[in-house]
Short mmCIF file of C-alpha atoms in Angstrom, two decimals:
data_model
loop_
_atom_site.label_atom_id
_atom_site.label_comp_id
_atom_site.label_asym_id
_atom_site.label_seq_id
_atom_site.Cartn_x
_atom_site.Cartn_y
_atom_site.Cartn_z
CA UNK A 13 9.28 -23.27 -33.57
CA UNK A 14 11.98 -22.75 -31.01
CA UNK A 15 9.92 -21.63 -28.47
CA UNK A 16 7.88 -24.64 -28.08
CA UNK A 17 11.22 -27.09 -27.72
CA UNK A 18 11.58 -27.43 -23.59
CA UNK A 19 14.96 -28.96 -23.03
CA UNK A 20 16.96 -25.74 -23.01
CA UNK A 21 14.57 -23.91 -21.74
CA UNK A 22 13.54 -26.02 -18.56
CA UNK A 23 16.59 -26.47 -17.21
CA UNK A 24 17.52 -22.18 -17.62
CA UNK A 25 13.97 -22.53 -15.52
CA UNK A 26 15.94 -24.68 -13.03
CA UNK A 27 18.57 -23.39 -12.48
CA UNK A 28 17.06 -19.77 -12.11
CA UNK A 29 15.02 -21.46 -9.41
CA UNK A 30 18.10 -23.19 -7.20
CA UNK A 31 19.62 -19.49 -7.14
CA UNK A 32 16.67 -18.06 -5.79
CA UNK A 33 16.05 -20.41 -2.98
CA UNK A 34 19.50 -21.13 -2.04
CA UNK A 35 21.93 -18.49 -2.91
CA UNK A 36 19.77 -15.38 -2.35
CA UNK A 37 18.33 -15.94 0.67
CA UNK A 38 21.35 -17.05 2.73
CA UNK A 39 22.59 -13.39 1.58
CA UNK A 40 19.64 -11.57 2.66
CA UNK A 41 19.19 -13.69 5.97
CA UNK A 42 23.18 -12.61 6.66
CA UNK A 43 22.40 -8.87 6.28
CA UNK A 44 23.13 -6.68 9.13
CA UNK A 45 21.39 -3.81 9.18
CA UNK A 46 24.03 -0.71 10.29
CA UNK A 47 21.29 0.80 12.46
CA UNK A 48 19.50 -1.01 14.95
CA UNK A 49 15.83 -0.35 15.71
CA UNK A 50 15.62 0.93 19.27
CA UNK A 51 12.50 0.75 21.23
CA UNK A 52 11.46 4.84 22.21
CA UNK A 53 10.37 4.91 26.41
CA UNK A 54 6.87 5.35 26.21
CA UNK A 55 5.74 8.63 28.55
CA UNK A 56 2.11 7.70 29.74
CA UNK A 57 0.71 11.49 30.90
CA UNK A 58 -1.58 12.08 33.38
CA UNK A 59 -5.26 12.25 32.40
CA UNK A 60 -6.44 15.26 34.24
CA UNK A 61 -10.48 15.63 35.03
CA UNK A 62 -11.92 19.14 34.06
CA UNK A 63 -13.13 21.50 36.66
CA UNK A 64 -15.98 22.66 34.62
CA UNK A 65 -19.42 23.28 36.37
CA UNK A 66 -22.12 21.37 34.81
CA UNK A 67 -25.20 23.32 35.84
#
C-alpha cells in the first residue's frame, strides 16, 4: 500500500510546514491595512438628578 510508505509523503509534510511558518507570515505581518482604526472622542454627559418629590 502506497499510503503507508512515508518518504514522499513526510517530506510534502515538511515542506508544507517551512511555508507556513516562514513565507506566510512575513506576508501577513507586512500588510498595511488602507484604513487606519481611529480612536472616536468619548462625550461623557452629565448625569442629571431628578426633581421628583418622594412623599
Amino acid at each position: 500500500m502506497p499510503q503507508l510508505n512515508p518518504t514522499p509523503w513526510f517530506s510534502y509534510m515538511v515542506f508544507a510546514w517551512l511555508v507556513f511558518l516562514i513565507f506566510i507570515p512575513q506576508k501577513v505581518l507586512t500588510h498595511v491595512s488602507p484604513n487606519s482604526p481611529h480612536t472616536q472622542e468619548t462625550k461623557y454627559l452629565k448625569a442629571e438628578s431628578w426633581a421628583w418629590p418622594w412623599h
